[in-house]
Structure formats: C-alpha cells, structure tokens
C-alpha cells in the first residue's frame, strides 16, 4: 500500500543522505562531493529489492536475478564503450566508468580512483542481485513443507552451486571482481554468504549455542550506525591537530596510531590490523 511505499522511499532517502553526509563532511563542498558510495548503493539495492518483494513472486525474482547477471555480462563484455572502442574490463575505460563520468561527472567520483567509482551507477545493477539472492534464501527458509535440516542442507548445496558458477564464470573470462561488481562476483559472494549463514543458523538456532552471539547481535541490529560512525570518527580525528615528539604537526589519528599502536608491532600489516580492531 501507499504507507509501505512511503516507508521504503523514506528509508532509502535516509540511507542515501547519510552516505552523502559522509562524502561532504567536513568541508561540505558540493562542487566536488562524491555522489555514490557504500550507503548510497545500499539505499538503491534496498529500494529496488523492496519493490520486487512487494510486487513480484519468488519465481519472478529468480528470473530477474538471472536476467540482471546476464545483462550486465553482455553490457560489460560486448557493448562498445563510446569514445574508447571495444568493450573491456580495465578500471578507467570500461562501460561502467564511462557512465559514471558521463552522468555523475569526474568531480563527483571516488577521489582515490579519480575517473571511475567502485560504487558506480552501472555496477549497482548487479549489486541488486545480491539483495535478490538474500530474499530468495529467506523465502526458502519460510517453507513449512520441509524440516529445518533438509532446508539447511539444500541451501548449503545451492550456496556451493553459486560459488561454482562464480568460479566457472571467472575462468571463462568474467573475473570475480568487487570494484566492477561482476556477475561472477555476485554468484561467488552470494553462494559463500549462503553457506556461511547456513552454518551460523545450524550452530545458533538448531544447536542452541547463543551465549557468544550478543556482541554480534548488537552490531547486526545497528549495522548502519556502526558503518556511519566508522567513517565519521576517523574524519573527526584527522581534524584535530597536535605536535608529535619531533615537533611536527600531525593529526590526532596519526599521533594515536604512531604513539600507541606501531611501537608494539614489527610488522606494519599487524599494526594496521590492530588499529582497525581498536576502532571497532
């Protein structure tokens, strides 16, 4: 009904707005703001998957999932790129990068990539496939005609099949690649997530091992807040300036990292891992 549609639209706009805020903070320069991003992509996937959930049946959704993956494969590997030439999967010259530059504009793309965006417009299409895969898994678990163990076993087999399809597609020339969000990446990640979820469901809901899950439940029901703060806190730390032991001006994030984390580790990789865990 109209109330449900309004709630879907409201949540989608909130997610997109939070992502834009992270892109704008702390300078709030609209002329160079990155338009797309992780939260923005989540908002688009949530919106379209919600519409599909309301107005289509699981069989139709499965067909749409297959259609999306095949369509994206054709677009990326067959359709020529205007002004460049033959279809290709290179970061700066693929069709998705072309669409991002044409529609969003170079000033509004991911600054580290400069002329393309890992959460761009065209690659958001197959990302919807991940959302559909999750809905289909949920539908299957609601099937009351099968016992839980059989449903979990079947889902695990489906997950393995998804990973196998992703691997085969990768071997056939459409690589498993997150930045392009390739169809093989969708199959691989959806399959892997399904198998992982089946294992957790069996351990927690079937076997009843629940005491250890509380911290993960807290994070899980506040996932957007956690992600938003993980982007906001480092920016705030970088705004605070102070002097290090050598008299150089550094931001608080660098000072904390070099003063309290790196001295404990010989490997910069382990120091970086420790810093990430401390932030979490």
Short mmCIF file of C-alpha atoms in Angstrom, two decimals:
data_model
loop_
_atom_site.label_atom_id
_atom_site.label_comp_id
_atom_site.label_asym_id
_atom_site.label_seq_id
_atom_site.Cartn_x
_atom_site.Cartn_y
_atom_site.Cartn_z
CA UNK A 1 0.00 0.00 0.00
CA UNK A 2 0.97 3.66 -0.13
CA UNK A 3 2.18 3.71 3.50
CA UNK A 4 4.58 0.86 2.87
CA UNK A 5 5.90 2.50 -0.30
CA UNK A 6 6.37 5.75 1.60
CA UNK A 7 8.36 3.96 4.32
CA UNK A 8 10.55 2.29 1.68
CA UNK A 9 11.20 5.61 -0.03
CA UNK A 10 11.87 7.34 3.29
CA UNK A 11 14.41 4.72 4.41
CA UNK A 12 16.10 4.74 1.01
CA UNK A 13 16.47 8.52 1.07
CA UNK A 14 17.80 8.44 4.64
CA UNK A 15 20.47 5.90 3.69
CA UNK A 16 21.44 7.89 0.61
CA UNK A 17 21.51 11.10 2.66
CA UNK A 18 23.77 9.57 5.32
CA UNK A 19 26.16 8.46 2.58
CA UNK A 20 26.19 11.95 1.07
CA UNK A 21 26.84 13.45 4.50
CA UNK A 22 29.92 11.25 4.90
CA UNK A 23 31.11 12.36 1.46
CA UNK A 24 30.56 16.02 2.32
CA UNK A 25 31.99 16.02 5.86
CA UNK A 26 33.89 18.08 6.94
CA UNK A 27 34.28 20.50 4.01
CA UNK A 28 30.71 20.37 2.64
CA UNK A 29 31.86 21.35 -0.85
CA UNK A 30 29.02 20.32 -3.15
CA UNK A 31 31.07 21.02 -6.28
CA UNK A 32 33.37 18.05 -5.62
CA UNK A 33 31.21 15.79 -3.45
CA UNK A 34 31.27 12.08 -4.27
CA UNK A 35 27.67 11.22 -5.14
CA UNK A 36 27.85 7.45 -4.91
CA UNK A 37 29.25 5.36 -2.06
CA UNK A 38 28.58 2.31 0.10
CA UNK A 39 25.47 3.66 1.85
CA UNK A 40 24.18 5.13 -1.40
CA UNK A 41 24.48 1.73 -3.07
CA UNK A 42 22.77 0.04 -0.13
CA UNK A 43 19.91 2.52 -0.45
CA UNK A 44 19.43 1.73 -4.16
CA UNK A 45 19.60 -2.03 -3.59
CA UNK A 46 17.17 -1.78 -0.67
CA UNK A 47 14.71 0.31 -2.71
CA UNK A 48 14.58 -1.92 -5.77
CA UNK A 49 14.59 -5.17 -3.78
CA UNK A 50 11.74 -3.85 -1.62
CA UNK A 51 9.68 -3.07 -4.74
CA UNK A 52 10.38 -6.54 -6.11
CA UNK A 53 9.42 -8.07 -2.76
CA UNK A 54 6.08 -6.26 -2.77
CA UNK A 55 5.03 -6.79 -6.36
CA UNK A 56 6.67 -10.00 -7.62
CA UNK A 57 6.81 -13.64 -6.61
CA UNK A 58 9.99 -15.61 -5.86
CA UNK A 59 9.95 -17.35 -9.26
CA UNK A 60 9.83 -13.96 -10.98
CA UNK A 61 12.60 -12.65 -8.73
CA UNK A 62 14.79 -15.62 -9.66
CA UNK A 63 14.25 -14.82 -13.33
CA UNK A 64 15.08 -11.15 -12.73
CA UNK A 65 18.26 -12.18 -10.88
CA UNK A 66 19.40 -14.33 -13.80
CA UNK A 67 18.44 -11.60 -16.27
CA UNK A 68 20.40 -8.94 -14.36
CA UNK A 69 23.56 -11.05 -14.23
CA UNK A 70 23.40 -11.97 -17.93
CA UNK A 71 22.55 -8.40 -18.98
CA UNK A 72 25.45 -6.95 -17.00
CA UNK A 73 27.80 -9.54 -18.51
CA UNK A 74 26.71 -8.54 -22.02
CA UNK A 75 26.98 -4.83 -21.28
CA UNK A 76 30.50 -5.14 -19.88
CA UNK A 77 31.95 -7.62 -22.37
CA UNK A 78 30.09 -6.99 -25.66
CA UNK A 79 28.81 -3.40 -25.85
CA UNK A 80 31.46 -0.97 -27.22
CA UNK A 81 32.47 1.93 -24.98
CA UNK A 82 31.69 5.31 -26.63
CA UNK A 83 34.83 7.29 -27.44
CA UNK A 84 37.07 4.40 -26.42
CA UNK A 85 36.30 1.39 -28.55
CA UNK A 86 35.76 -2.27 -27.82
CA UNK A 87 34.25 -3.50 -24.58
CA UNK A 88 36.85 -4.02 -21.87
CA UNK A 89 37.20 -4.51 -18.12
CA UNK A 90 40.00 -2.03 -17.42
CA UNK A 91 39.33 0.29 -14.49
CA UNK A 92 39.29 3.59 -16.39
CA UNK A 93 37.88 2.54 -19.77
CA UNK A 94 35.08 0.04 -19.10
CA UNK A 95 31.44 0.89 -19.80
CA UNK A 96 30.63 1.45 -16.12
CA UNK A 97 33.41 4.01 -15.78
CA UNK A 98 32.13 5.75 -18.92
CA UNK A 99 28.62 6.00 -17.47
CA UNK A 100 29.97 7.38 -14.18
CA UNK A 101 31.94 10.12 -15.94
CA UNK A 102 29.08 10.96 -18.29
CA UNK A 103 26.24 11.00 -15.74
CA UNK A 104 27.92 11.90 -12.44
CA UNK A 105 30.91 13.87 -13.70
CA UNK A 106 34.58 13.38 -12.77
CA UNK A 107 34.46 15.82 -9.77
CA UNK A 108 31.78 13.62 -8.19
CA UNK A 109 33.56 10.27 -8.42
CA UNK A 110 35.66 8.35 -5.88
CA UNK A 111 38.67 10.60 -5.28
CA UNK A 112 41.20 7.76 -4.95
CA UNK A 113 40.16 6.33 -8.33
CA UNK A 114 39.76 9.80 -9.95
CA UNK A 115 37.92 8.80 -13.17
CA UNK A 116 35.79 5.84 -12.04
CA UNK A 117 33.82 4.80 -8.98
CA UNK A 118 33.84 1.37 -7.30
CA UNK A 119 30.24 2.02 -6.21
CA UNK A 120 29.18 3.48 -9.54
CA UNK A 121 25.81 3.55 -11.23
CA UNK A 122 26.03 0.66 -13.69
CA UNK A 123 27.72 -1.69 -11.23
CA UNK A 124 24.86 -1.06 -8.80
CA UNK A 125 22.69 -3.13 -11.15
CA UNK A 126 24.32 -6.49 -10.34
CA UNK A 127 24.51 -5.46 -6.67
CA UNK A 128 20.72 -5.72 -6.68
CA UNK A 129 21.34 -9.38 -7.50
CA UNK A 130 22.93 -9.91 -4.09
CA UNK A 131 19.83 -8.47 -2.46
CA UNK A 132 17.55 -10.72 -4.51
CA UNK A 133 19.64 -13.76 -3.56
CA UNK A 134 19.13 -12.89 0.11
CA UNK A 135 15.38 -12.56 -0.37
CA UNK A 136 15.22 -15.94 -2.11
CA UNK A 137 17.10 -17.57 0.76
CA UNK A 138 14.62 -16.02 3.20
CA UNK A 139 11.66 -17.28 1.16
CA UNK A 140 13.09 -20.80 1.14
CA UNK A 141 13.59 -20.84 4.91
CA UNK A 142 9.90 -19.94 5.34
CA UNK A 143 8.89 -23.12 3.51
CA UNK A 144 7.00 -25.18 6.11
CA UNK A 145 6.79 -28.30 3.96
CA UNK A 146 10.38 -29.29 4.76
CA UNK A 147 12.18 -29.88 8.04
CA UNK A 148 14.89 -27.46 9.05
CA UNK A 149 17.81 -29.82 8.48
CA UNK A 150 16.73 -30.54 4.91
CA UNK A 151 16.25 -26.84 4.15
CA UNK A 152 19.69 -26.03 5.51
CA UNK A 153 21.28 -28.85 3.53
CA UNK A 154 19.59 -27.71 0.32
CA UNK A 155 20.58 -24.10 0.93
CA UNK A 156 24.17 -25.16 1.51
CA UNK A 157 24.13 -27.05 -1.79
CA UNK A 158 22.65 -24.00 -3.54
CA UNK A 159 25.37 -21.83 -2.00
CA UNK A 160 28.06 -24.21 -3.24
CA UNK A 161 26.47 -24.13 -6.69
CA UNK A 162 26.56 -20.34 -6.64
CA UNK A 163 30.25 -20.37 -5.78
CA UNK A 164 30.88 -22.95 -8.53
CA UNK A 165 29.05 -20.80 -11.10
CA UNK A 166 31.06 -17.76 -9.98
CA UNK A 167 34.32 -19.68 -10.27
CA UNK A 168 33.37 -21.04 -13.72
CA UNK A 169 32.36 -17.57 -14.93
CA UNK A 170 35.65 -16.22 -13.62
CA UNK A 171 37.56 -18.92 -15.51
CA UNK A 172 35.56 -18.10 -18.65
CA UNK A 173 36.81 -14.51 -18.65
CA UNK A 174 34.44 -12.50 -16.46
CA UNK A 175 36.61 -12.25 -13.34
CA UNK A 176 35.44 -12.22 -9.74
CA UNK A 177 36.00 -8.50 -9.11
CA UNK A 178 34.47 -6.34 -6.38
CA UNK A 179 35.23 -2.95 -7.93
CA UNK A 180 33.38 -3.94 -11.12
CA UNK A 181 30.86 -5.97 -9.07
CA UNK A 182 30.88 -8.56 -11.83
CA UNK A 183 28.20 -11.21 -12.25
CA UNK A 184 30.74 -13.84 -11.20
CA UNK A 185 31.39 -11.81 -8.04
CA UNK A 186 27.65 -11.82 -7.27
CA UNK A 187 27.44 -15.60 -7.68
CA UNK A 188 30.57 -16.20 -5.62
CA UNK A 189 29.70 -13.87 -2.75
CA UNK A 190 26.02 -14.84 -2.63
CA UNK A 191 26.98 -18.51 -2.57
CA UNK A 192 29.62 -18.00 0.09
CA UNK A 193 27.27 -15.90 2.23
CA UNK A 194 24.57 -18.56 1.94
CA UNK A 195 26.92 -21.33 3.12
CA UNK A 196 28.20 -19.16 5.96
CA UNK A 197 24.66 -18.25 7.02
CA UNK A 198 23.59 -21.90 6.97
CA UNK A 199 26.48 -22.73 9.31
CA UNK A 200 25.50 -19.97 11.72
CA UNK A 201 21.82 -20.92 11.63
CA UNK A 202 22.67 -24.54 12.43
CA UNK A 203 25.03 -23.54 15.24
CA UNK A 204 22.86 -20.84 16.83
CA UNK A 205 19.22 -21.76 16.12
CA UNK A 206 19.38 -25.53 15.73
CA UNK A 207 22.11 -26.44 18.26
CA UNK A 208 21.32 -23.52 20.57
CA UNK A 209 24.83 -22.07 21.04
CA UNK A 210 23.74 -18.47 21.57
CA UNK A 211 25.67 -17.03 24.51
CA UNK A 212 28.62 -15.90 22.37
CA UNK A 213 26.44 -14.07 19.84
CA UNK A 214 25.44 -10.99 21.90
CA UNK A 215 28.18 -8.60 20.60
CA UNK A 216 27.42 -9.64 17.02
CA UNK A 217 23.69 -9.15 17.55
CA UNK A 218 24.32 -5.63 18.86
CA UNK A 219 26.41 -4.79 15.81
CA UNK A 220 23.98 -6.55 13.47
CA UNK A 221 20.90 -4.60 14.53
CA UNK A 222 22.87 -1.33 14.40
CA UNK A 223 24.87 -2.02 11.24
CA UNK A 224 24.17 1.32 9.54
CA UNK A 225 25.06 3.27 12.69
CA UNK A 226 28.30 1.32 13.06
CA UNK A 227 29.25 1.91 9.42
CA UNK A 228 28.39 5.62 9.63
CA UNK A 229 30.48 6.12 12.77
CA UNK A 230 33.38 4.12 11.28
CA UNK A 231 33.53 6.77 8.56
CA UNK A 232 32.81 9.77 10.77
CA UNK A 233 35.22 9.12 13.67
CA UNK A 234 38.45 8.98 11.59
CA UNK A 235 37.46 12.22 9.86
CA UNK A 236 36.98 13.94 13.22
CA UNK A 237 40.33 12.59 14.48
CA UNK A 238 42.05 13.97 11.36
CA UNK A 239 40.59 17.43 12.06
CA UNK A 240 42.36 17.66 15.45
CA UNK A 241 45.97 18.82 15.11
CA UNK A 242 48.83 18.47 17.62
CA UNK A 243 52.61 18.14 17.72
CA UNK A 244 54.47 14.84 17.84
CA UNK A 245 57.72 14.15 19.72
CA UNK A 246 59.75 15.59 16.81
CA UNK A 247 57.82 18.86 16.91
CA UNK A 248 55.94 18.15 13.69
CA UNK A 249 52.26 18.94 13.35
CA UNK A 250 50.19 15.80 12.81
CA UNK A 251 46.53 14.96 13.14
CA UNK A 252 45.21 13.02 16.14
CA UNK A 253 44.62 9.85 14.14
CA UNK A 254 48.27 9.69 13.03
CA UNK A 255 49.50 10.59 16.52
CA UNK A 256 47.44 7.88 18.20
CA UNK A 257 48.49 5.30 15.64
CA UNK A 258 52.21 6.04 15.75
CA UNK A 259 52.38 6.64 19.50
CA UNK A 260 50.21 3.84 20.85
CA UNK A 261 49.97 1.14 18.18
CA UNK A 262 53.03 0.90 15.89
CA UNK A 263 55.57 0.67 18.76
CA UNK A 264 54.05 -2.68 19.73
CA UNK A 265 54.42 -4.29 16.30
CA UNK A 266 57.33 -5.05 13.98
CA UNK A 267 55.03 -5.57 11.00
CA UNK A 268 53.08 -2.58 9.65
CA UNK A 269 50.39 -5.02 8.49
CA UNK A 270 49.80 -6.26 12.03
CA UNK A 271 49.85 -2.68 13.33
CA UNK A 272 47.22 -1.72 10.77
CA UNK A 273 45.10 -4.73 11.76
CA UNK A 274 45.38 -3.79 15.44
CA UNK A 275 44.35 -0.22 14.65
CA UNK A 276 41.28 -1.44 12.79
CA UNK A 277 40.28 -3.77 15.63
CA UNK A 278 40.69 -0.99 18.19
CA UNK A 279 38.44 1.28 16.13
CA UNK A 280 35.81 -1.46 16.01
#
